[in-house]
Amino acid sequence: MLGRTLREVSVALKQGQITPTELCRKCLSLIQKTKFLNAYITVSEELALKQAEEAEERYKKGQSLGDLDGIPVAVKDNFSTSGIETTCASNMLKGYIPPFNATVVQKLLDQGALLMGKTNLDEFAMGSGSTDGVFGPVKNPWSYSKQYREKRRQKAQGESEAADCLIAGGSSGGSAAAVSAFTCFAALGSDTGGSTRNPAAHCGLVGFKPSYGLVSRHGLIPLVNSMDVPGILTRCVDDTAIVLGVLAGHDPKDSTTVQDPVKPFMLPSLTDVNKLCIGIPKEYLVPELSSEVRSLWSKAAGLFESAGAKVIEVSLPHTSYSIVCYHVLCTSEVASNMARFDGLEYGHRCDINVSTEAMYAATRREGFNDVVRGRILSGNFFLLKENYENYFVKAQKVRRLIANDFVNIFNSGVDILLTPTTLSEAVPYLEFIKEDNRTRSAQGDIFTQAVNMAGLPAVSMPAALSHQGLPIGLQFIGRAFCDQKLLTVAKWFEKQVQFPVIQLPELMDGCSSVFENEKLASVSLKH
Amino acid sequence: MWARAVWLTSRGVLGGCQAFATKANPQESGRITAAVIEHLERLALVDFGSREAVARLEKAIAFADRLRAVDTDGVEPMESVLEDRCLYLRSDNVAEGNCAEELLQNSHCVVEEYFVAPPGNISLPKLDEKEPFLHS
């Protein structure tokens, strides 16, 4: 049951094959078993069971709220959840209990979704590995997969277990690990520079970033106000469409949401793609791209072409500057957004009471880790009077050039862009931490952050397993507010690719009902 | 087949596309003077804490300096991707509020309905007066 898609489980609930309480308990039990992944910071067991009981009542009366009623979901810990600790994986907010729900959380709860818990992330969503939070790193469930382990046994001799542990990607690594390990059917992440798509690629999931302005940011603790969006992580595109249908739409509490009317939608199944024009940005072919990802990218392009789509090379000339531009704008907005954490009204407060300035300084030193402090200081540097024009305003101008690059391409008849999501598959944790956060973020975000700067929708689709047995994702980028079209194409791709389900024999003991998905040829459920 | 054509043309290093190589420009290091450090620490109310942090800032600045190579003559800065749309106003009606008690609960130091702060208008000690981390 846990291995099914959201839609399948929803049908099972409606047909009474399983009750919300049973489903909830199964997920909670699996969360316990997978504690070593460190995907969850807070598990809201009591709340989830209470919600499950309420959902059960509704199903008994035949009054289910919709496709999400009774479905376990997880939420990244930088979304405010009423009555549930929200930490952003930082000492600054340890013990902080928001008095309100983020709009997207409220929308999920209004549809009857069960909130399993808050997931782990990089501190304040700054990072691309989910390694820099105060609760420790998130482990990629694929580290424990049969697919990966078998390849490792063939290759390596005498390497310790610890070396196997792979990063989950970031910064929404906890959400990705939670969905990938079957502890919930969908999870909310946030996406500022690729933070939903990056872990989706590393964990073999569908990671969707909606158009900026489509989904409310109210309650999402902001990193970069002009680029943040809530992201959706699921195991298949139809599930993403269900969740997006619930979340999208104008919110009076977020003035950056557009007022265009939005309706929930069912994704059509594309039968042919010969009206489609796919663009391949040549500047994304960087030397650092792993040969496996490169060849997979090429195969995917070939797939569209042989199905009749027009596949052309396009140019985004300012690509090489986008990561630098992002770096300046991100640190500048961070410097501003982190100013609210002074210890007075919420969050951590130090013991010093000599003066407000001393109290603020000590609180912030104790509350923030090096990464956050580094970005605040860099941002403040770029915002100094003498630097403002040369750095901040300059970056804003470059941002326009980058956004225009995309507009020009879409105006020339291209429907969707196809690019890699990450440079390579997930790397081991010990290797990842050898470089500092800024370097790793620059590497991890290279294909994803230009999309945030232009506010476009994008989705990372699991494409294939690498030679090491690990997921590789490819990214599709669409025109602004053409999210539905983007997901339709992604769904077609998903069908062609038939990405394998992760096999976690140690976690699923004995219960054959777990893997009823017919995509699986054979699975050994016993270790 | 387009794919073969693309990969076969020589595409070694795409001109200058070293999007994330972190080589600190030697000419730029040393521009972070003690005065700048102090100024930033005061503005940010966050201290550097170590020499490594200063070095990281220098690298970050060197990285950002690459923007100079872009020609932005006549380009307007972009503040929001939604700039073509109107920011709307809603009617001035009170829709929620009256939650003072809930909000006060999150603070460590509260007296009646006030958040309590230490005395203000006392500047942080100057760099030479306080513990110099740079020498630690």
PDB file of N, CA, C and O in Angstrom, chain B residues 13-73:
ATOM      1  N   VAL B  13      36.074  23.436 -23.444  1.00  0.00           N
ATOM      2  CA  VAL B  13      35.622  24.343 -22.396  1.00  0.00           C
ATOM      3  C   VAL B  13      34.816  25.451 -23.058  1.00  0.00           C
ATOM      4  O   VAL B  13      35.311  26.129 -23.930  1.00  0.00           O
ATOM      5  N   LEU B  14      33.562  25.601 -22.678  1.00  0.00           N
ATOM      6  CA  LEU B  14      32.764  26.685 -23.247  1.00  0.00           C
ATOM      7  C   LEU B  14      33.350  27.988 -22.742  1.00  0.00           C
ATOM      8  O   LEU B  14      33.513  28.169 -21.546  1.00  0.00           O
ATOM      9  N   GLY B  15      33.658  28.868 -23.675  1.00  0.00           N
ATOM     10  CA  GLY B  15      34.413  30.076 -23.348  1.00  0.00           C
ATOM     11  C   GLY B  15      34.190  30.669 -21.973  1.00  0.00           C
ATOM     12  O   GLY B  15      33.192  31.305 -21.718  1.00  0.00           O
ATOM     13  N   GLY B  16      35.106  30.447 -21.102  1.00  0.00           N
ATOM     14  CA  GLY B  16      35.041  31.107 -19.806  1.00  0.00           C
ATOM     15  C   GLY B  16      33.923  30.621 -18.910  1.00  0.00           C
ATOM     16  O   GLY B  16      33.590  31.278 -17.939  1.00  0.00           O
ATOM     17  N   CYS B  17      33.365  29.479 -19.249  1.00  0.00           N
ATOM     18  CA  CYS B  17      32.236  29.047 -18.413  1.00  0.00           C
ATOM     19  C   CYS B  17      32.748  28.289 -17.199  1.00  0.00           C
ATOM     20  O   CYS B  17      32.657  27.082 -17.118  1.00  0.00           O
ATOM     21  N   GLN B  18      33.337  29.006 -16.294  1.00  0.00           N
ATOM     22  CA  GLN B  18      33.780  28.339 -15.062  1.00  0.00           C
ATOM     23  C   GLN B  18      32.853  28.830 -13.967  1.00  0.00           C
ATOM     24  O   GLN B  18      33.231  29.601 -13.112  1.00  0.00           O
ATOM     25  N   ALA B  19      31.638  28.369 -14.101  1.00  0.00           N
ATOM     26  CA  ALA B  19      30.594  28.939 -13.263  1.00  0.00           C
ATOM     27  C   ALA B  19      30.856  28.810 -11.781  1.00  0.00           C
ATOM     28  O   ALA B  19      30.314  29.541 -10.994  1.00  0.00           O
ATOM     29  N   PHE B  20      31.656  27.847 -11.386  1.00  0.00           N
ATOM     30  CA  PHE B  20      31.770  27.710  -9.936  1.00  0.00           C
ATOM     31  C   PHE B  20      33.176  27.432  -9.463  1.00  0.00           C
ATOM     32  O   PHE B  20      33.401  27.034  -8.344  1.00  0.00           O
ATOM     33  N   ALA B  21      34.150  27.611 -10.322  1.00  0.00           N
ATOM     34  CA  ALA B  21      35.524  27.417  -9.842  1.00  0.00           C
ATOM     35  C   ALA B  21      35.811  28.521  -8.842  1.00  0.00           C
ATOM     36  O   ALA B  21      35.479  29.673  -9.057  1.00  0.00           O
ATOM     37  N   THR B  22      36.344  28.147  -7.718  1.00  0.00           N
ATOM     38  CA  THR B  22      36.521  29.178  -6.690  1.00  0.00           C
ATOM     39  C   THR B  22      37.975  29.538  -6.530  1.00  0.00           C
ATOM     40  O   THR B  22      38.616  29.172  -5.566  1.00  0.00           O
ATOM     41  N   LYS B  23      38.480  30.261  -7.516  1.00  0.00           N
ATOM     42  CA  LYS B  23      39.861  30.716  -7.359  1.00  0.00           C
ATOM     43  C   LYS B  23      39.786  32.153  -6.853  1.00  0.00           C
ATOM     44  O   LYS B  23      39.244  33.022  -7.509  1.00  0.00           O
ATOM     45  N   ALA B  24      40.285  32.402  -5.706  1.00  0.00           N
ATOM     46  CA  ALA B  24      40.264  33.761  -5.172  1.00  0.00           C
ATOM     47  C   ALA B  24      41.243  34.599  -5.981  1.00  0.00           C
ATOM     48  O   ALA B  24      42.375  34.202  -6.226  1.00  0.00           O
ATOM     49  N   ASN B  25      40.752  35.715  -6.438  1.00  0.00           N
ATOM     50  CA  ASN B  25      41.583  36.597  -7.229  1.00  0.00           C
ATOM     51  C   ASN B  25      42.605  37.255  -6.307  1.00  0.00           C
ATOM     52  O   ASN B  25      42.238  37.974  -5.393  1.00  0.00           O
ATOM     53  N   PRO B  26      43.885  37.031  -6.548  1.00  0.00           N
ATOM     54  CA  PRO B  26      44.902  37.550  -5.617  1.00  0.00           C
ATOM     55  C   PRO B  26      44.873  39.070  -5.509  1.00  0.00           C
ATOM     56  O   PRO B  26      45.203  39.612  -4.477  1.00  0.00           O
ATOM     57  N   GLN B  27      44.422  39.750  -6.580  1.00  0.00           N
ATOM     58  CA  GLN B  27      44.420  41.206  -6.472  1.00  0.00           C
ATOM     59  C   GLN B  27      43.351  41.692  -5.505  1.00  0.00           C
ATOM     60  O   GLN B  27      43.436  42.772  -4.980  1.00  0.00           O
ATOM     61  N   GLU B  28      42.302  40.873  -5.313  1.00  0.00           N
ATOM     62  CA  GLU B  28      41.190  41.333  -4.507  1.00  0.00           C
ATOM     63  C   GLU B  28      41.400  41.097  -3.021  1.00  0.00           C
ATOM     64  O   GLU B  28      40.832  41.778  -2.198  1.00  0.00           O
ATOM     65  N   SER B  29      42.207  40.082  -2.691  1.00  0.00           N
ATOM     66  CA  SER B  29      42.339  39.799  -1.260  1.00  0.00           C
ATOM     67  C   SER B  29      43.039  40.967  -0.585  1.00  0.00           C
ATOM     68  O   SER B  29      43.849  41.663  -1.201  1.00  0.00           O
ATOM     69  N   GLY B  30      42.694  41.159   0.659  1.00  0.00           N
ATOM     70  CA  GLY B  30      43.289  42.270   1.383  1.00  0.00           C
ATOM     71  C   GLY B  30      42.446  43.519   1.283  1.00  0.00           C
ATOM     72  O   GLY B  30      42.738  44.518   1.926  1.00  0.00           O
ATOM     73  N   ARG B  31      41.350  43.494   0.461  1.00  0.00           N
ATOM     74  CA  ARG B  31      40.527  44.684   0.410  1.00  0.00           C
ATOM     75  C   ARG B  31      39.580  44.722   1.587  1.00  0.00           C
ATOM     76  O   ARG B  31      38.933  45.716   1.829  1.00  0.00           O
ATOM     77  N   ILE B  32      39.477  43.615   2.297  1.00  0.00           N
ATOM     78  CA  ILE B  32      38.642  43.625   3.491  1.00  0.00           C
ATOM     79  C   ILE B  32      39.502  44.114   4.634  1.00  0.00           C
ATOM     80  O   ILE B  32      40.188  43.350   5.296  1.00  0.00           O
ATOM     81  N   THR B  33      39.413  45.414   4.859  1.00  0.00           N
ATOM     82  CA  THR B  33      40.213  46.003   5.925  1.00  0.00           C
ATOM     83  C   THR B  33      39.503  45.799   7.254  1.00  0.00           C
ATOM     84  O   THR B  33      38.323  45.451   7.297  1.00  0.00           O
ATOM     85  N   ALA B  34      40.207  46.063   8.300  1.00  0.00           N
ATOM     86  CA  ALA B  34      39.612  45.929   9.637  1.00  0.00           C
ATOM     87  C   ALA B  34      38.413  46.859   9.770  1.00  0.00           C
ATOM     88  O   ALA B  34      37.413  46.531  10.412  1.00  0.00           O
ATOM     89  N   ALA B  35      38.514  48.020   9.132  1.00  0.00           N
ATOM     90  CA  ALA B  35      37.403  48.977   9.207  1.00  0.00           C
ATOM     91  C   ALA B  35      36.153  48.402   8.548  1.00  0.00           C
ATOM     92  O   ALA B  35      35.035  48.535   9.060  1.00  0.00           O
ATOM     93  N   VAL B  36      36.358  47.745   7.398  1.00  0.00           N
ATOM     94  CA  VAL B  36      35.217  47.146   6.706  1.00  0.00           C
ATOM     95  C   VAL B  36      34.617  46.022   7.541  1.00  0.00           C
ATOM     96  O   VAL B  36      33.398  45.888   7.657  1.00  0.00           O
ATOM     97  N   ILE B  37      35.477  45.236   8.138  1.00  0.00           N
ATOM     98  CA  ILE B  37      34.994  44.136   8.985  1.00  0.00           C
ATOM     99  C   ILE B  37      34.125  44.677  10.101  1.00  0.00           C
ATOM    100  O   ILE B  37      33.021  44.195  10.359  1.00  0.00           O
ATOM    101  N   GLU B  38      34.642  45.705  10.755  1.00  0.00           N
ATOM    102  CA  GLU B  38      33.904  46.267  11.884  1.00  0.00           C
ATOM    103  C   GLU B  38      32.564  46.824  11.420  1.00  0.00           C
ATOM    104  O   GLU B  38      31.531  46.620  12.061  1.00  0.00           O
ATOM    105  N   HIS B  39      32.615  47.529  10.291  1.00  0.00           N
ATOM    106  CA  HIS B  39      31.415  48.134   9.736  1.00  0.00           C
ATOM    107  C   HIS B  39      30.368  47.060   9.421  1.00  0.00           C
ATOM    108  O   HIS B  39      29.196  47.186   9.779  1.00  0.00           O
ATOM    109  N   LEU B  40      30.799  45.993   8.765  1.00  0.00           N
ATOM    110  CA  LEU B  40      29.878  44.922   8.402  1.00  0.00           C
ATOM    111  C   LEU B  40      29.312  44.237   9.638  1.00  0.00           C
ATOM    112  O   LEU B  40      28.126  43.924   9.704  1.00  0.00           O
ATOM    113  N   GLU B  41      30.180  44.014  10.611  1.00  0.00           N
ATOM    114  CA  GLU B  41      29.702  43.334  11.822  1.00  0.00           C
ATOM    115  C   GLU B  41      28.649  44.179  12.523  1.00  0.00           C
ATOM    116  O   GLU B  41      27.672  43.669  13.058  1.00  0.00           O
ATOM    117  N   ARG B  42      28.846  45.479  12.495  1.00  0.00           N
ATOM    118  CA  ARG B  42      27.902  46.372  13.155  1.00  0.00           C
ATOM    119  C   ARG B  42      26.581  46.411  12.397  1.00  0.00           C
ATOM    120  O   ARG B  42      25.506  46.391  12.965  1.00  0.00           O
ATOM    121  N   LEU B  43      26.671  46.465  11.062  1.00  0.00           N
ATOM    122  CA  LEU B  43      25.457  46.529  10.249  1.00  0.00           C
ATOM    123  C   LEU B  43      24.678  45.231  10.329  1.00  0.00           C
ATOM    124  O   LEU B  43      23.454  45.219  10.415  1.00  0.00           O
ATOM    125  N   ALA B  44      25.413  44.132  10.252  1.00  0.00           N
ATOM    126  CA  ALA B  44      24.752  42.833  10.183  1.00  0.00           C
ATOM    127  C   ALA B  44      24.396  42.316  11.570  1.00  0.00           C
ATOM    128  O   ALA B  44      23.579  41.406  11.708  1.00  0.00           O
ATOM    129  N   LEU B  45      25.051  42.858  12.586  1.00  0.00           N
ATOM    130  CA  LEU B  45      24.933  42.339  13.952  1.00  0.00           C
ATOM    131  C   LEU B  45      25.221  40.844  13.975  1.00  0.00           C
ATOM    132  O   LEU B  45      24.567  40.050  14.632  1.00  0.00           O
ATOM    133  N   VAL B  46      26.223  40.498  13.193  1.00  0.00           N
ATOM    134  CA  VAL B  46      26.705  39.122  13.120  1.00  0.00           C
ATOM    135  C   VAL B  46      28.213  39.246  13.050  1.00  0.00           C
ATOM    136  O   VAL B  46      28.721  40.062  12.291  1.00  0.00           O
ATOM    137  N   ASP B  47      28.918  38.454  13.858  1.00  0.00           N
ATOM    138  CA  ASP B  47      30.369  38.628  13.779  1.00  0.00           C
ATOM    139  C   ASP B  47      31.014  37.578  12.889  1.00  0.00           C
ATOM    140  O   ASP B  47      30.469  36.509  12.669  1.00  0.00           O
ATOM    141  N   PHE B  48      32.158  37.940  12.378  1.00  0.00           N
ATOM    142  CA  PHE B  48      32.867  37.017  11.501  1.00  0.00           C
ATOM    143  C   PHE B  48      33.311  35.783  12.269  1.00  0.00           C
ATOM    144  O   PHE B  48      33.197  34.675  11.793  1.00  0.00           O
ATOM    145  N   GLY B  49      33.866  36.003  13.439  1.00  0.00           N
ATOM    146  CA  GLY B  49      34.223  34.867  14.302  1.00  0.00           C
ATOM    147  C   GLY B  49      35.571  34.250  14.036  1.00  0.00           C
ATOM    148  O   GLY B  49      36.131  33.619  14.908  1.00  0.00           O
ATOM    149  N   SER B  50      36.083  34.371  12.826  1.00  0.00           N
ATOM    150  CA  SER B  50      37.359  33.712  12.554  1.00  0.00           C
ATOM    151  C   SER B  50      37.962  34.270  11.284  1.00  0.00           C
ATOM    152  O   SER B  50      37.279  34.900  10.477  1.00  0.00           O
ATOM    153  N   ARG B  51      39.230  33.996  11.080  1.00  0.00           N
ATOM    154  CA  ARG B  51      39.903  34.423   9.883  1.00  0.00           C
ATOM    155  C   ARG B  51      39.321  33.726   8.656  1.00  0.00           C
ATOM    156  O   ARG B  51      39.258  34.292   7.567  1.00  0.00           O
ATOM    157  N   GLU B  52      38.893  32.475   8.851  1.00  0.00           N
ATOM    158  CA  GLU B  52      38.314  31.726   7.719  1.00  0.00           C
ATOM    159  C   GLU B  52      37.102  32.443   7.170  1.00  0.00           C
ATOM    160  O   GLU B  52      36.863  32.463   5.963  1.00  0.00           O
ATOM    161  N   ALA B  53      36.318  33.029   8.087  1.00  0.00           N
ATOM    162  CA  ALA B  53      35.103  33.711   7.648  1.00  0.00           C
ATOM    163  C   ALA B  53      35.454  34.919   6.789  1.00  0.00           C
ATOM    164  O   ALA B  53      34.785  35.196   5.794  1.00  0.00           O
ATOM    165  N   VAL B  54      36.511  35.610   7.158  1.00  0.00           N
ATOM    166  CA  VAL B  54      36.938  36.759   6.361  1.00  0.00           C
ATOM    167  C   VAL B  54      37.421  36.277   4.996  1.00  0.00           C
ATOM    168  O   VAL B  54      37.098  36.853   3.961  1.00  0.00           O
ATOM    169  N   ALA B  55      38.159  35.184   5.012  1.00  0.00           N
ATOM    170  CA  ALA B  55      38.647  34.628   3.745  1.00  0.00           C
ATOM    171  C   ALA B  55      37.474  34.216   2.859  1.00  0.00           C
ATOM    172  O   ALA B  55      37.481  34.410   1.649  1.00  0.00           O
ATOM    173  N   ARG B  56      36.429  33.663   3.493  1.00  0.00           N
ATOM    174  CA  ARG B  56      35.255  33.250   2.720  1.00  0.00           C
ATOM    175  C   ARG B  56      34.597  34.460   2.088  1.00  0.00           C
ATOM    176  O   ARG B  56      34.155  34.407   0.936  1.00  0.00           O
ATOM    177  N   LEU B  57      34.535  35.549   2.842  1.00  0.00           N
ATOM    178  CA  LEU B  57      33.933  36.757   2.283  1.00  0.00           C
ATOM    179  C   LEU B  57      34.750  37.251   1.104  1.00  0.00           C
ATOM    180  O   LEU B  57      34.212  37.639   0.069  1.00  0.00           O
ATOM    181  N   GLU B  58      36.066  37.216   1.240  1.00  0.00           N
ATOM    182  CA  GLU B  58      36.917  37.665   0.136  1.00  0.00           C
ATOM    183  C   GLU B  58      36.680  36.826  -1.114  1.00  0.00           C
ATOM    184  O   GLU B  58      36.588  37.343  -2.221  1.00  0.00           O
ATOM    185  N   LYS B  59      36.523  35.521  -0.901  1.00  0.00           N
ATOM    186  CA  LYS B  59      36.252  34.648  -2.053  1.00  0.00           C
ATOM    187  C   LYS B  59      34.903  34.984  -2.656  1.00  0.00           C
ATOM    188  O   LYS B  59      34.730  34.989  -3.874  1.00  0.00           O
ATOM    189  N   ALA B  60      33.934  35.241  -1.788  1.00  0.00           N
ATOM    190  CA  ALA B  60      32.590  35.558  -2.274  1.00  0.00           C
ATOM    191  C   ALA B  60      32.625  36.826  -3.112  1.00  0.00           C
ATOM    192  O   ALA B  60      31.955  36.930  -4.135  1.00  0.00           O
ATOM    193  N   ILE B  61      33.412  37.799  -2.674  1.00  0.00           N
ATOM    194  CA  ILE B  61      33.507  39.051  -3.421  1.00  0.00           C
ATOM    195  C   ILE B  61      34.203  38.826  -4.756  1.00  0.00           C
ATOM    196  O   ILE B  61      33.771  39.332  -5.792  1.00  0.00           O
ATOM    197  N   ALA B  62      35.268  38.036  -4.723  1.00  0.00           N
ATOM    198  CA  ALA B  62      35.974  37.730  -5.968  1.00  0.00           C
ATOM    199  C   ALA B  62      35.035  37.038  -6.952  1.00  0.00           C
ATOM    200  O   ALA B  62      35.034  37.323  -8.141  1.00  0.00           O
ATOM    201  N   PHE B  63      34.221  36.163  -6.431  1.00  0.00           N
ATOM    202  CA  PHE B  63      33.244  35.460  -7.251  1.00  0.00           C
ATOM    203  C   PHE B  63      32.268  36.456  -7.853  1.00  0.00           C
ATOM    204  O   PHE B  63      31.969  36.429  -9.051  1.00  0.00           O
ATOM    205  N   ALA B  64      31.786  37.369  -7.031  1.00  0.00           N
ATOM    206  CA  ALA B  64      30.804  38.337  -7.499  1.00  0.00           C
ATOM    207  C   ALA B  64      31.398  39.311  -8.503  1.00  0.00           C
ATOM    208  O   ALA B  64      30.688  39.857  -9.347  1.00  0.00           O
ATOM    209  N   ASP B  65      32.693  39.507  -8.442  1.00  0.00           N
ATOM    210  CA  ASP B  65      33.330  40.454  -9.354  1.00  0.00           C
ATOM    211  C   ASP B  65      33.215  40.053 -10.808  1.00  0.00           C
ATOM    212  O   ASP B  65      33.400  40.861 -11.706  1.00  0.00           O
ATOM    213  N   ARG B  66      32.898  38.781 -11.026  1.00  0.00           N
ATOM    214  CA  ARG B  66      32.774  38.326 -12.418  1.00  0.00           C
ATOM    215  C   ARG B  66      31.642  39.029 -13.151  1.00  0.00           C
ATOM    216  O   ARG B  66      31.596  39.019 -14.375  1.00  0.00           O
ATOM    217  N   LEU B  67      30.724  39.614 -12.394  1.00  0.00           N
ATOM    218  CA  LEU B  67      29.611  40.302 -13.024  1.00  0.00           C
ATOM    219  C   LEU B  67      30.077  41.489 -13.859  1.00  0.00           C
ATOM    220  O   LEU B  67      29.379  41.935 -14.760  1.00  0.00           O
ATOM    221  N   ARG B  68      31.250  42.001 -13.537  1.00  0.00           N
ATOM    222  CA  ARG B  68      31.740  43.168 -14.266  1.00  0.00           C
ATOM    223  C   ARG B  68      31.869  42.907 -15.756  1.00  0.00           C
ATOM    224  O   ARG B  68      31.830  43.813 -16.565  1.00  0.00           O
ATOM    225  N   ALA B  69      32.055  41.629 -16.092  1.00  0.00           N
ATOM    226  CA  ALA B  69      32.278  41.295 -17.497  1.00  0.00           C
ATOM    227  C   ALA B  69      31.018  41.413 -18.338  1.00  0.00           C
ATOM    228  O   ALA B  69      31.075  41.376 -19.565  1.00  0.00           O
ATOM    229  N   VAL B  70      29.876  41.541 -17.678  1.00  0.00           N
ATOM    230  CA  VAL B  70      28.633  41.589 -18.446  1.00  0.00           C
ATOM    231  C   VAL B  70      28.324  43.025 -18.842  1.00  0.00           C
ATOM    232  O   VAL B  70      28.411  43.938 -18.023  1.00  0.00           O
ATOM    233  N   ASP B  71      27.925  43.204 -20.091  1.00  0.00           N
ATOM    234  CA  ASP B  71      27.572  44.530 -20.570  1.00  0.00           C
ATOM    235  C   ASP B  71      26.108  44.798 -20.228  1.00  0.00           C
ATOM    236  O   ASP B  71      25.204  44.179 -20.785  1.00  0.00           O
ATOM    237  N   THR B  72      25.878  45.732 -19.311  1.00  0.00           N
ATOM    238  CA  THR B  72      24.491  45.999 -18.927  1.00  0.00           C
ATOM    239  C   THR B  72      24.091  47.435 -19.263  1.00  0.00           C
ATOM    240  O   THR B  72      23.230  48.022 -18.620  1.00  0.00           O
ATOM    241  N   ASP B  73      24.714  47.991 -20.293  1.00  0.00           N
ATOM    242  CA  ASP B  73      24.356  49.362 -20.689  1.00  0.00           C
ATOM    243  C   ASP B  73      22.918  49.411 -21.150  1.00  0.00           C
ATOM    244  O   ASP B  73      22.487  48.636 -22.005  1.00  0.00           O
TER     245      ASP B  73
END
